[in-house]
């Protein structure tokens, strides 16, 4: 009996500690990964097919801007507090159909606007490794839930790095698929042309299993890739892989010189160099490449994303959507402005105003249209760099020899280790936007990208200190999602197997 009491005491203490991280808005109804050894896998009559599902019985948490129908979907905003969707998102339904236990809504930056999960109506999320550090954003709750073992995997959304950044800060895997691979139906929109449902887990195998069940065409989502397009991409990729296997088996990794920014912390740069050395030791080639438009990618992103957000969030006015504010003068603009002013947080109001300005008649030519042109330049930069040509873009005379092209691009996920929460409270808003500088280019181009944690084992042993999470980002050409996952698994093994 005393043993059982001790176990119960440890469990209660652990639950209190986990609650302090504030990873969940609605806690999961099951105990996630902690209850694995207590849960028996049983196949009910009629569910025989689920016995082969790789995610059957796995607990998967969901970011609070992805509809589940069973629980509230508030987007961490006071304006949508207690809102429940009448239907689940397609990605949620797919996972349920595959036998997953989808439960718990994770905390986030309000409407996905932020890089540190500090802009939530329900309070900030704290890092899984150290409560004093940023959890990253906007999918910080999903990352912390995975890192602390409260679920096997979690869904997040990635608009400019919102899955990859928190994954890097919490030492787990964060995967953003190619745009259109996973349906956005039922996902509350921030920026339609950028939003992508992503997956977080502790290893690439688990990410791949969830991705296999989540991907697929959805007729409800106009941005979802059709079956014919998916088949065409697979055929082109198959032909490319056949030619590649006939020539060589080593992978070619590109290192963009523009990603070696001045703000890159020494620890991050050292981890990048260490990663490149290990890739070379494993027989893969590393070569420098140039992505010139990267220098203006962040500026373009913070024109395009707020512009789309200002349009998407216009419906939250207290009349059509959103909780109406208590105001005696509930007519016209007074109702709308008061409801939105009180319901939206400071960061959301800032981005809505920025987006409204860039779409205004006097600014659209100088801002929004120019940002769209920059986005096209970024796509062309990536297309010149990759051996596999973009399957949905017309081929062009690029003037780049095949010997100078690469299979993947590798870079740090973030330019720094997780910042202190105390520092963030005094940081100006423009500086905080720079956290996405290395993740935004892949989002603007719609490419698959994944953050893999790397640990400086030798440095950790020599200093006797606990290592700070550092993530390396692998980016692939559009449609090469499976190849990106394979490359991430290979990189993961280089830092986990004994040396």
Coordinates of C-alpha atoms in Angstrom, one line a residue:
X1 CA 0.0 0.0 0.0
X2 CA 2.8 2.4 0.8
X3 CA 4.3 1.8 -2.6
X4 CA 1.0 2.7 -4.2
X5 CA 0.7 5.8 -2.1
X6 CA 4.2 6.9 -3.1
X7 CA 3.4 6.4 -6.8
X8 CA 0.1 8.3 -6.4
X9 CA 2.0 11.1 -4.7
X10 CA 4.6 11.4 -7.4
X11 CA 1.8 11.4 -10.0
X12 CA 0.0 14.2 -8.3
X13 CA 3.2 16.2 -7.9
X14 CA 4.0 15.7 -11.6
X15 CA 0.5 16.8 -12.6
X16 CA 0.8 20.0 -10.6
X17 CA 4.2 20.7 -12.1
X18 CA 2.9 20.1 -15.7
X19 CA -0.1 22.4 -15.0
X20 CA 2.4 25.2 -14.2
X21 CA 3.7 25.0 -17.8
X22 CA 0.2 26.1 -19.1
X23 CA 0.5 23.9 -22.2
X24 CA -3.2 23.1 -22.3
X25 CA -6.3 25.3 -22.4
X26 CA -8.6 22.2 -22.3
X27 CA -6.7 19.3 -20.6
X28 CA -6.6 15.9 -22.3
X29 CA -9.3 13.5 -21.0
X30 CA -6.7 10.7 -20.8
X31 CA -3.3 10.7 -19.4
X32 CA -1.4 10.5 -22.6
X33 CA 2.0 8.8 -22.9
X34 CA 2.1 8.3 -19.1
X35 CA -0.7 5.7 -19.2
X36 CA 0.8 3.6 -22.0
X37 CA 1.6 0.7 -19.8
X38 CA -1.9 0.7 -18.3
X39 CA -3.8 0.8 -21.5
X40 CA -4.5 -2.4 -23.3
X41 CA -4.9 -2.4 -27.1
X42 CA -8.3 -4.0 -27.9
X43 CA -9.9 -4.3 -31.4
X44 CA -13.7 -4.0 -31.3
X45 CA -15.9 -5.8 -33.7
X46 CA -15.9 -3.9 -37.0
X47 CA -12.6 -2.2 -36.2
X48 CA -10.3 -4.9 -37.4
X49 CA -8.8 -2.6 -40.0
X50 CA -7.6 -0.3 -37.2
X51 CA -5.4 -3.0 -35.8
X52 CA -2.9 -2.1 -38.6
X53 CA -3.1 1.6 -38.0
X54 CA 0.3 2.9 -36.8
X55 CA -1.4 5.5 -34.6
X56 CA -4.2 3.4 -33.1
X57 CA -4.6 4.3 -29.4
X58 CA -2.0 7.1 -29.6
X59 CA -2.9 10.2 -27.8
X60 CA -2.7 13.3 -30.0
X61 CA -3.2 16.9 -28.7
X62 CA -4.5 19.6 -30.9
X63 CA -3.7 23.3 -31.1
X64 CA -6.5 25.5 -30.0
X65 CA -7.1 26.9 -33.5
X66 CA -8.0 23.5 -35.0
X67 CA -11.6 22.5 -34.6
X68 CA -12.4 19.3 -32.7
X69 CA -16.2 19.6 -32.1
X70 CA -15.9 18.0 -28.6
X71 CA -14.1 20.9 -27.0
X72 CA -13.9 24.7 -27.3
X73 CA -11.8 26.2 -30.1
X74 CA -10.9 29.7 -28.8
X75 CA -7.7 30.4 -30.7
X76 CA -6.4 31.6 -27.2
X77 CA -8.6 34.7 -27.6
X78 CA -11.1 36.4 -25.3
X79 CA -13.2 37.0 -28.4
X80 CA -13.8 33.3 -29.0
X81 CA -13.7 32.1 -25.4
X82 CA -16.0 29.1 -25.1
X83 CA -16.7 28.9 -28.8
X84 CA -17.4 25.3 -30.0
X85 CA -17.2 24.3 -33.7
X86 CA -20.2 22.4 -35.0
X87 CA -17.8 20.1 -36.9
X88 CA -14.2 18.8 -36.5
X89 CA -11.4 19.8 -38.8
X90 CA -10.7 17.3 -41.6
X91 CA -7.2 16.5 -40.2
X92 CA -8.8 15.7 -36.7
X93 CA -11.4 13.4 -38.3
X94 CA -8.7 11.6 -40.3
X95 CA -6.7 10.9 -37.2
X96 CA -9.8 9.7 -35.3
X97 CA -10.7 7.4 -38.2
X98 CA -7.2 5.9 -37.9
X99 CA -7.8 5.1 -34.3
X100 CA -6.0 7.9 -32.6
X101 CA -7.2 9.4 -29.3
X102 CA -7.5 13.1 -30.2
X103 CA -7.9 15.0 -27.0
X104 CA -6.9 18.3 -25.3
X105 CA -6.6 21.7 -26.8
X106 CA -3.1 23.3 -26.5
X107 CA -2.3 26.8 -25.6
X108 CA -0.9 29.2 -28.2
X109 CA -0.3 32.8 -29.3
X110 CA -3.7 34.4 -29.9
X111 CA -4.8 33.5 -33.5
X112 CA -1.3 32.2 -34.1
X113 CA 0.3 35.7 -33.9
X114 CA 3.6 35.4 -32.0
X115 CA 6.9 33.6 -31.7
X116 CA 7.0 32.9 -27.9
X117 CA 3.4 31.8 -26.9
X118 CA 3.2 34.9 -24.7
X119 CA 0.2 36.4 -26.4
X120 CA -2.5 34.1 -25.0
X121 CA -5.7 35.1 -23.3
X122 CA -5.0 32.1 -21.0
X123 CA -1.5 33.2 -20.0
X124 CA 1.9 32.3 -21.4
X125 CA 3.3 28.9 -22.0
X126 CA 6.6 27.9 -20.3
X127 CA 9.4 25.9 -21.8
X128 CA 9.5 22.2 -21.0
X129 CA 13.2 22.2 -20.1
X130 CA 13.3 25.4 -18.1
X131 CA 10.3 27.4 -16.9
X132 CA 12.4 30.6 -17.3
X133 CA 12.7 30.2 -21.0
X134 CA 10.4 30.9 -24.0
X135 CA 8.5 27.9 -25.2
X136 CA 8.5 29.3 -28.8
X137 CA 5.4 30.1 -30.7
X138 CA 2.8 30.1 -31.8
X139 CA 2.4 26.3 -31.3
X140 CA 4.2 26.5 -27.9
X141 CA 1.5 24.5 -26.0
X142 CA 1.7 21.6 -28.5
X143 CA 5.5 21.5 -28.3
X144 CA 5.5 21.5 -24.5
X145 CA 2.8 18.9 -24.3
X146 CA 4.9 16.6 -26.5
X147 CA 8.2 17.3 -24.7
X148 CA 6.7 16.6 -21.3
X149 CA 5.1 13.3 -22.4
X150 CA 1.5 14.4 -22.0
X151 CA 0.8 13.1 -25.5
X152 CA 2.5 11.0 -28.2
X153 CA 2.2 13.7 -30.8
X154 CA 0.5 17.0 -31.3
X155 CA -0.9 19.1 -34.2
X156 CA 0.1 22.7 -34.6
X157 CA -0.1 25.3 -37.4
X158 CA 2.8 26.8 -39.1
X159 CA 2.4 30.1 -40.9
X160 CA 6.0 31.4 -40.7
X161 CA 7.7 28.9 -38.4
X162 CA 5.1 28.4 -35.6
X163 CA 5.7 24.6 -35.5
X164 CA 9.5 24.5 -36.1
X165 CA 10.5 27.3 -33.7
X166 CA 8.8 25.8 -30.6
X167 CA 10.1 22.4 -31.6
X168 CA 13.6 23.8 -31.6
X169 CA 13.1 25.5 -28.3
X170 CA 11.8 22.4 -26.5
X171 CA 14.2 19.8 -28.0
X172 CA 11.7 17.8 -30.2
X173 CA 10.8 17.3 -33.8
X174 CA 8.6 19.8 -35.6
X175 CA 7.5 19.2 -39.2
X176 CA 5.8 21.6 -41.6
X177 CA 4.6 19.7 -44.7
X178 CA 4.3 21.1 -48.2
X179 CA 1.5 23.6 -48.6
X180 CA -1.7 21.8 -49.5
X181 CA -0.6 18.3 -48.4
X182 CA -2.8 18.4 -45.2
X183 CA -6.3 19.9 -45.3
X184 CA -6.9 23.2 -43.7
X185 CA -10.7 22.7 -43.5
X186 CA -11.7 23.4 -39.9
X187 CA -8.5 25.3 -39.1
X188 CA -9.2 28.9 -38.1
X189 CA -7.4 31.0 -40.7
X190 CA -4.6 33.5 -39.9
X191 CA -3.1 33.8 -43.4
X192 CA -4.7 31.5 -45.9
X193 CA -1.8 31.4 -48.4
X194 CA 0.7 30.5 -45.6
X195 CA -1.1 28.4 -43.0
X196 CA -0.1 24.8 -42.9
X197 CA -1.0 22.1 -40.4
X198 CA 2.2 20.7 -38.8
X199 CA 3.1 17.8 -36.6
X200 CA 5.2 17.7 -33.4
X201 CA 6.6 14.5 -31.8
X202 CA 9.7 13.3 -30.0
X203 CA 11.1 11.4 -33.1
X204 CA 10.7 11.4 -36.8
X205 CA 9.1 7.9 -36.9
X206 CA 6.2 9.2 -34.9
X207 CA 5.9 12.3 -37.0
X208 CA 5.9 10.2 -40.2
X209 CA 3.1 7.9 -38.8
X210 CA 0.9 10.8 -38.0
X211 CA 1.6 12.5 -41.3
X212 CA 0.7 9.3 -43.3
X213 CA -2.7 9.3 -41.7
X214 CA -3.3 13.1 -41.8
X215 CA -2.3 13.8 -45.5
X216 CA -4.7 13.5 -48.4
X217 CA -7.1 15.4 -50.7
X218 CA -10.1 17.1 -49.1
X219 CA -12.8 18.5 -51.4
X220 CA -13.9 21.0 -48.7
X221 CA -10.5 22.8 -48.8
X222 CA -9.9 24.7 -52.0
X223 CA -6.1 24.8 -51.3
X224 CA -5.8 21.0 -50.9
X225 CA -3.8 19.3 -53.6
X226 CA -6.0 17.2 -55.8
X227 CA -5.4 13.4 -56.2
X228 CA -4.3 14.0 -59.8
X229 CA -1.7 16.5 -58.7
X230 CA -0.4 14.3 -55.9
X231 CA 0.0 11.4 -58.3
X232 CA 1.8 13.7 -60.8
X233 CA 4.2 14.8 -58.1
X234 CA 4.9 11.2 -57.0
X235 CA 5.6 10.2 -60.6
X236 CA 8.0 13.0 -61.2
X237 CA 9.7 12.4 -57.8
X238 CA 10.0 8.7 -58.7
X239 CA 11.7 9.4 -62.0
X240 CA 14.0 11.9 -60.3
X241 CA 15.0 9.3 -57.6
X242 CA 15.6 6.6 -60.2
X243 CA 18.1 8.9 -62.0
X244 CA 19.7 9.9 -58.7
X245 CA 20.2 6.3 -57.6
X246 CA 21.8 5.4 -60.8
X247 CA 24.5 8.1 -60.2
X248 CA 25.2 8.1 -56.5
X249 CA 23.6 7.4 -53.1
X250 CA 25.1 10.2 -51.0
X251 CA 22.9 13.2 -50.2
X252 CA 23.8 16.7 -51.1
X253 CA 23.1 19.4 -48.4
X254 CA 23.2 23.1 -49.3
X255 CA 24.3 25.7 -46.8
X256 CA 22.9 29.1 -47.6
X257 CA 25.4 31.9 -47.0
X258 CA 22.5 34.4 -46.3
X259 CA 21.4 32.3 -43.3
X260 CA 24.7 33.0 -41.5
X261 CA 23.3 36.2 -40.2
X262 CA 25.2 38.4 -37.8
X263 CA 22.6 37.8 -35.1
X264 CA 23.4 34.1 -35.0
X265 CA 24.4 33.1 -31.5
X266 CA 27.9 31.5 -31.2
X267 CA 26.3 28.3 -29.6
X268 CA 23.9 28.0 -32.6
X269 CA 26.7 28.6 -35.1
X270 CA 28.8 25.9 -33.4
X271 CA 25.9 23.4 -33.5
X272 CA 25.5 24.2 -37.2
X273 CA 29.2 23.5 -37.9
X274 CA 29.1 20.3 -35.8
X275 CA 26.0 19.1 -37.8
X276 CA 27.8 19.8 -41.1
X277 CA 30.8 17.9 -39.9
X278 CA 28.8 14.9 -38.9
X279 CA 27.0 14.8 -42.2
X280 CA 30.3 14.8 -44.0
X281 CA 31.7 12.0 -41.7
X282 CA 28.6 10.0 -42.7
X283 CA 29.5 10.3 -46.4
X284 CA 27.2 13.1 -47.4
X285 CA 28.3 16.2 -49.2
X286 CA 28.0 19.8 -48.0
X287 CA 28.2 22.7 -50.3
X288 CA 27.6 26.5 -50.1
X289 CA 24.7 27.9 -52.0
X290 CA 23.1 31.4 -52.3
X291 CA 19.5 32.4 -51.7
X292 CA 19.7 36.2 -52.3
X293 CA 16.0 37.0 -51.7
X294 CA 16.3 35.6 -48.1
X295 CA 17.5 39.0 -47.0
X296 CA 14.1 40.6 -47.7
X297 CA 11.9 37.5 -46.9
X298 CA 11.1 38.6 -43.4
X299 CA 9.9 42.0 -44.5
X300 CA 7.7 40.5 -47.2
X301 CA 6.2 38.0 -44.7
X302 CA 5.2 40.8 -42.3
X303 CA 3.4 42.5 -45.0
X304 CA 1.6 39.5 -46.5
X305 CA 0.6 37.7 -43.3
X306 CA -0.9 40.7 -41.5
X307 CA -2.7 41.7 -44.7
X308 CA -4.4 38.3 -44.9
X309 CA -5.1 38.4 -41.2
X310 CA -6.9 41.7 -41.4
X311 CA -9.2 40.2 -43.9
X312 CA -9.7 36.9 -42.1
X313 CA -10.3 38.5 -38.7
X314 CA -12.9 41.0 -40.0
X315 CA -15.7 38.6 -39.3
X316 CA -15.0 38.6 -35.6
X317 CA -17.2 41.6 -34.8
X318 CA -19.6 40.4 -32.1
X319 CA -22.4 40.1 -34.6
X320 CA -21.4 37.3 -36.9
X321 CA -18.7 35.7 -34.8
X322 CA -17.1 36.4 -31.5
X323 CA -18.4 37.2 -28.0
X324 CA -20.3 40.6 -28.0
X325 CA -19.0 43.1 -25.5
X326 CA -21.2 44.5 -22.8
X327 CA -22.0 47.9 -24.1
X328 CA -25.2 49.9 -23.9
X329 CA -24.6 51.4 -27.3
X330 CA -24.8 48.2 -29.4
X331 CA -25.2 49.8 -32.8
X332 CA -23.0 50.1 -35.9
X333 CA -19.3 50.9 -35.6
X334 CA -19.6 51.4 -31.9
X335 CA -20.4 47.7 -31.4
X336 CA -17.7 46.5 -33.8
X337 CA -14.9 48.7 -32.6
X338 CA -15.6 48.1 -28.9
X339 CA -16.0 44.4 -29.3
X340 CA -12.8 44.0 -31.3
X341 CA -10.9 46.5 -29.1
X342 CA -11.7 44.6 -26.0
X343 CA -11.7 41.1 -27.5
X344 CA -8.5 41.2 -29.4
X345 CA -5.1 41.2 -27.6
X346 CA -2.5 43.9 -28.2
X347 CA -0.5 41.9 -30.8
X348 CA -3.6 40.9 -32.8
X349 CA -4.7 44.5 -32.9
X350 CA -1.3 45.6 -34.0
X351 CA -1.2 43.1 -36.9
X352 CA -4.7 43.8 -38.0
X353 CA -4.0 47.5 -38.2
X354 CA -0.7 46.8 -40.1
X355 CA -2.5 44.6 -42.6
X356 CA -5.3 47.0 -43.1
X357 CA -2.8 49.7 -43.9
X358 CA -0.8 47.6 -46.4
X359 CA -4.1 46.8 -48.2
X360 CA -5.3 50.4 -48.3
X361 CA -5.6 52.2 -51.6
X362 CA -2.6 54.4 -50.9
X363 CA -0.2 51.6 -49.8
X364 CA -1.2 48.5 -51.6
X365 CA 1.1 49.1 -54.6
X366 CA 4.1 50.0 -52.5
X367 CA 3.7 47.2 -49.9
X368 CA 1.4 44.3 -50.7
X369 CA 2.1 44.0 -54.4
X370 CA 5.9 44.4 -53.8
X371 CA 5.8 41.7 -51.1
X372 CA 4.1 39.3 -53.6
X373 CA 6.9 39.9 -56.0
X374 CA 9.5 39.1 -53.3
X375 CA 7.6 35.9 -52.6
X376 CA 8.0 34.9 -56.2
X377 CA 11.8 35.7 -56.1
X378 CA 12.1 33.4 -53.0
X379 CA 10.4 30.6 -54.8
X380 CA 12.8 31.0 -57.8
X381 CA 15.8 31.0 -55.5
X382 CA 14.8 27.7 -54.0
X383 CA 14.0 26.2 -57.4
X384 CA 17.5 27.1 -58.6
X385 CA 19.1 25.5 -55.6
X386 CA 17.3 22.1 -55.7
X387 CA 18.1 19.1 -58.0
X388 CA 14.5 18.2 -58.1
X389 CA 12.6 20.9 -59.9
X390 CA 9.3 22.3 -58.5
X391 CA 6.6 20.0 -59.9
X392 CA 4.0 22.8 -60.1
X393 CA 6.3 25.5 -61.6
X394 CA 7.3 25.9 -65.2
X395 CA 11.0 25.1 -65.8
X396 CA 13.2 28.0 -66.6
X397 CA 16.7 28.6 -67.8
X398 CA 18.3 29.1 -64.4
X399 CA 22.0 29.2 -65.4
X400 CA 23.0 26.9 -62.6
X401 CA 24.8 23.7 -63.3
X402 CA 23.5 20.4 -61.8
X403 CA 26.8 20.0 -59.9
X404 CA 25.9 23.1 -57.9
X405 CA 22.4 21.9 -56.9
X406 CA 21.4 20.1 -53.7
X407 CA 18.9 17.7 -52.4
X408 CA 18.2 19.6 -49.2
X409 CA 19.0 22.8 -47.5
X410 CA 20.3 22.7 -43.9
X411 CA 20.4 25.6 -41.5
X412 CA 19.6 26.4 -37.8
X413 CA 15.9 26.6 -37.1
X414 CA 16.3 29.7 -34.9
X415 CA 19.1 32.3 -34.7
X416 CA 19.4 31.9 -30.9
X417 CA 18.7 29.5 -28.1
X418 CA 15.4 30.1 -26.2
X419 CA 15.3 33.6 -24.8
X420 CA 14.5 34.3 -21.1
X421 CA 10.9 35.2 -20.5
X422 CA 12.1 38.2 -18.5
X423 CA 13.9 39.5 -21.6
X424 CA 10.8 39.1 -23.8
X425 CA 8.8 41.4 -21.5
X426 CA 11.1 44.3 -22.4
X427 CA 11.8 43.4 -26.0
X428 CA 10.4 45.8 -28.7
X429 CA 7.9 44.2 -31.0
X430 CA 10.0 44.6 -34.2
X431 CA 12.9 42.7 -32.6
X432 CA 10.7 39.9 -31.6
X433 CA 9.6 39.4 -35.2
X434 CA 13.2 38.5 -36.1
X435 CA 12.9 35.1 -34.4
X436 CA 11.3 33.8 -37.6
X437 CA 14.0 35.0 -40.0
X438 CA 15.3 31.5 -40.8
X439 CA 11.9 29.8 -40.9
X440 CA 9.9 32.3 -43.0
X441 CA 11.5 31.6 -46.4
X442 CA 10.3 28.0 -46.6
X443 CA 6.8 29.2 -45.6
X444 CA 6.7 31.8 -48.3
X445 CA 7.7 29.2 -50.9
X446 CA 5.3 26.5 -49.4
X447 CA 8.2 24.0 -49.0
X448 CA 8.4 21.1 -46.5
X449 CA 10.7 21.9 -43.6
X450 CA 11.5 20.1 -40.4
X451 CA 13.3 21.0 -37.2
X452 CA 15.6 18.3 -35.7
X453 CA 17.1 18.7 -32.2
X454 CA 20.9 18.4 -32.0
X455 CA 22.8 18.0 -28.8
X456 CA 26.4 19.0 -28.3
X457 CA 27.3 15.9 -26.4
X458 CA 31.1 16.5 -26.3
X459 CA 30.7 20.1 -25.2
X460 CA 28.1 19.1 -22.6
X461 CA 30.4 16.5 -21.1
X462 CA 33.4 18.9 -21.0
X463 CA 31.5 21.7 -19.2
X464 CA 29.3 19.5 -17.0
X465 CA 26.3 21.6 -17.8
X466 CA 22.9 20.8 -19.3
X467 CA 22.7 21.6 -23.0
X468 CA 20.3 24.2 -24.2
X469 CA 18.0 23.0 -27.0
X470 CA 19.2 23.8 -30.5
X471 CA 17.3 22.8 -33.7
X472 CA 18.6 22.2 -37.2
X473 CA 16.2 22.8 -40.0
X474 CA 16.1 20.6 -43.1
X475 CA 14.2 22.1 -46.1
X476 CA 13.3 20.2 -49.2
X477 CA 11.8 20.9 -52.6
X478 CA 8.0 21.1 -52.9
X479 CA 6.4 17.6 -52.7
X480 CA 9.5 15.9 -51.2
X481 CA 7.9 15.5 -47.8
X482 CA 8.8 11.8 -47.4
X483 CA 12.4 12.5 -48.4
X484 CA 12.6 15.3 -45.9
X485 CA 11.4 13.0 -43.1
X486 CA 14.0 10.4 -44.2
X487 CA 16.8 12.9 -44.1
X488 CA 15.6 14.2 -40.7
X489 CA 15.6 10.6 -39.4
X490 CA 19.2 10.2 -40.7
X491 CA 20.3 13.4 -39.0
X492 CA 18.5 12.4 -35.8
X493 CA 20.5 9.1 -35.7
X494 CA 23.8 11.0 -36.0
X495 CA 23.1 12.7 -32.7
X496 CA 21.6 9.8 -30.9
X497 CA 23.8 6.8 -31.7
X498 CA 27.0 6.3 -29.7
X499 CA 30.1 7.9 -31.2

